[in-house]
Amino acid sequence: MTDFSTLGLSEKLMQGLAKANFTKPTPIQIEAIPHVMAGRDLMGLAQTGTGKTLAFGLPLLHRLLGVGHPPAPRTIRALILAPTRELVTQIATNLEVFTKGTPVKVVTITGGASIHRQTEKLARGADIMVATPGRLIDLLDRNAVTLEATGYLVLDEADQMLDMGFIHSLRKIARHLPLKRQTLLFSATMPKLIEELAHTYLREPVRVQVAPPGKPVEKIAQSVHFIPQGDKAKLLESYLLKHPGEQALVFGRTKHGSEKLMKLLVSWGFQAGSIHGNKSQNQRDRTLTEFRDGTLQVLVATDVAARGIDIPGVRHVYNYDMPNVPENYVHRIGRTARAGAAGSAVAFVAPAEMEELRAVEKVLKQPIPVIGGAAWAADIVAAAPKPGQKPRQGGRPKAQGAKAPAGAAKPQSRGQQPKAAHGGRPGRPAAAPGGGAAPRRSSSQGRQAGGAPRG
């Protein structure tokens, strides 16, 4: 079964697939679509970027195109829940390719947008609602929408929803849904909580798995560069300069640190933008549009974007800060090598992040090749404070994210040399990309430079 024509989809959908140049279904689509068409509950496991949206979207649209009459006021026929605003927008955009010229109506419901306008849209009902859990609960509490006639529930990126603490929201939403429904759960990883979630909300589900959970796309060239936290900004600059004209996605740990890093890159002459939780929905949408059309070369983001960006032009992912949740590493690097293209992912690892690196490699079940520096010695790792940790007494290293002391170096323009972060030559990273091992550093040398952005 290697052709969409063999999956039993309607002629309207087949025309849409041809117009969008979709010729052959992906493995997850081949495995999932027949079961969804047959009305079975399904748990789909596949790595990011493999076509999961159409795996549930096409059979869902096939059903809804055959209804023949509009939904009742304030009612929803199919509910798709996703963890982030970006992913909600991405799913709706993919579905709307096939709903143009049809009576099927798709609405998006997210925080950061006018709840009054959303209430007005829902007053006429909708065939498909794509929503984040929090805003949907707000609308349910206002009686702006009812889920009593919702016959389809899709949980997309369910593992990230649990990571973001949406389990209580899911339980609350489930109480509004009819027991007689079809439920589809899609995820890239399979922690124990997902098993429990599936057992609670799915009825005798078919399990479809096309790749080991958490396995990154094979075309991504992964590597690690060991570097002190304070030298990461200059190292990032050197990597970006090596690939002019190629788009890069940079992941930071915090909203403040990501914004600070973006502004530093702009001051150095890069076309850069940022998306994180402190940005309004309009700001995030505008920045993503500029990144998608190539106006921006670099996008700095927190994990809010790890599963909401589907831009084929992204060639490089830089983990400026290692993720706190190891599975998020898979989703971060999955933003490159989209649609069969190749890509690279480099992780910048400071002494305080060795534990996070080990956790990632445990998920991957293999070590990540080292491209620069050398693994930090145990005594340096032990002395390094964790992110957000208060400074220790007795002159030990400061916690990452702590306020810089008076007189510390501030970010310079690209034409100036910043003060040395560790007593070496001014403005020179500990090791150039692809270079040799960085020297062992004492705990005092491993401090962050006062002016370097911290993720």
PDB file of N, CA, C and O in Angstrom, residues 17 24 67 76 186 262 269 280 326 340 424 449:
ATOM      1  N   LEU A  17      -4.673  16.560  -2.524  1.00  0.00           N
ATOM      2  CA  LEU A  17      -3.336  15.970  -2.409  1.00  0.00           C
ATOM      3  C   LEU A  17      -2.527  16.210  -3.678  1.00  0.00           C
ATOM      4  O   LEU A  17      -1.341  16.551  -3.621  1.00  0.00           O
ATOM      5  N   LYS A  24       3.012  10.345  -2.446  1.00  0.00           N
ATOM      6  CA  LYS A  24       3.025   9.076  -1.729  1.00  0.00           C
ATOM      7  C   LYS A  24       2.865   9.307  -0.232  1.00  0.00           C
ATOM      8  O   LYS A  24       3.455  10.227   0.328  1.00  0.00           O
ATOM      9  N   VAL A  67     -20.777  14.774   5.739  1.00  0.00           N
ATOM     10  CA  VAL A  67     -21.900  15.057   6.647  1.00  0.00           C
ATOM     11  C   VAL A  67     -23.052  15.719   5.917  1.00  0.00           C
ATOM     12  O   VAL A  67     -24.223  15.339   6.077  1.00  0.00           O
ATOM     13  N   ILE A  76     -19.127  21.546  18.231  1.00  0.00           N
ATOM     14  CA  ILE A  76     -17.891  21.171  17.545  1.00  0.00           C
ATOM     15  C   ILE A  76     -17.988  19.700  17.169  1.00  0.00           C
ATOM     16  O   ILE A  76     -18.317  18.861  18.015  1.00  0.00           O
ATOM     17  N   PHE A 186      -1.482  10.895  19.298  1.00  0.00           N
ATOM     18  CA  PHE A 186      -0.225  10.869  18.555  1.00  0.00           C
ATOM     19  C   PHE A 186       0.885  11.457  19.409  1.00  0.00           C
ATOM     20  O   PHE A 186       0.695  12.466  20.089  1.00  0.00           O
ATOM     21  N   MET A 262      18.952  37.035  21.270  1.00  0.00           N
ATOM     22  CA  MET A 262      18.487  37.549  19.980  1.00  0.00           C
ATOM     23  C   MET A 262      18.958  38.982  19.765  1.00  0.00           C
ATOM     24  O   MET A 262      19.460  39.334  18.688  1.00  0.00           O
ATOM     25  N   GLY A 269      24.819  42.154  13.661  1.00  0.00           N
ATOM     26  CA  GLY A 269      24.524  42.240  12.242  1.00  0.00           C
ATOM     27  C   GLY A 269      23.709  41.099  11.662  1.00  0.00           C
ATOM     28  O   GLY A 269      23.470  41.060  10.453  1.00  0.00           O
ATOM     29  N   SER A 280       3.495  38.264  22.489  1.00  0.00           N
ATOM     30  CA  SER A 280       2.070  38.117  22.193  1.00  0.00           C
ATOM     31  C   SER A 280       1.898  37.183  21.004  1.00  0.00           C
ATOM     32  O   SER A 280       2.847  36.913  20.267  1.00  0.00           O
ATOM     33  N   PRO A 326      14.854  15.598  28.561  1.00  0.00           N
ATOM     34  CA  PRO A 326      15.684  15.042  27.492  1.00  0.00           C
ATOM     35  C   PRO A 326      14.927  14.766  26.203  1.00  0.00           C
ATOM     36  O   PRO A 326      15.477  14.924  25.111  1.00  0.00           O
ATOM     37  N   GLY A 340      12.423  15.384   4.016  1.00  0.00           N
ATOM     38  CA  GLY A 340      13.469  14.630   3.329  1.00  0.00           C
ATOM     39  C   GLY A 340      14.787  15.355   3.153  1.00  0.00           C
ATOM     40  O   GLY A 340      15.748  14.779   2.630  1.00  0.00           O
ATOM     41  N   GLY A 424      41.788  34.375  28.655  1.00  0.00           N
ATOM     42  CA  GLY A 424      42.479  34.087  27.399  1.00  0.00           C
ATOM     43  C   GLY A 424      42.490  35.308  26.514  1.00  0.00           C
ATOM     44  O   GLY A 424      42.312  36.443  26.954  1.00  0.00           O
ATOM     45  N   ALA A 449      30.812  34.665  31.522  1.00  0.00           N
ATOM     46  CA  ALA A 449      31.220  36.020  31.325  1.00  0.00           C
ATOM     47  C   ALA A 449      30.071  36.925  31.704  1.00  0.00           C
ATOM     48  O   ALA A 449      28.918  36.641  31.471  1.00  0.00           O
TER      49      ALA A 449
END
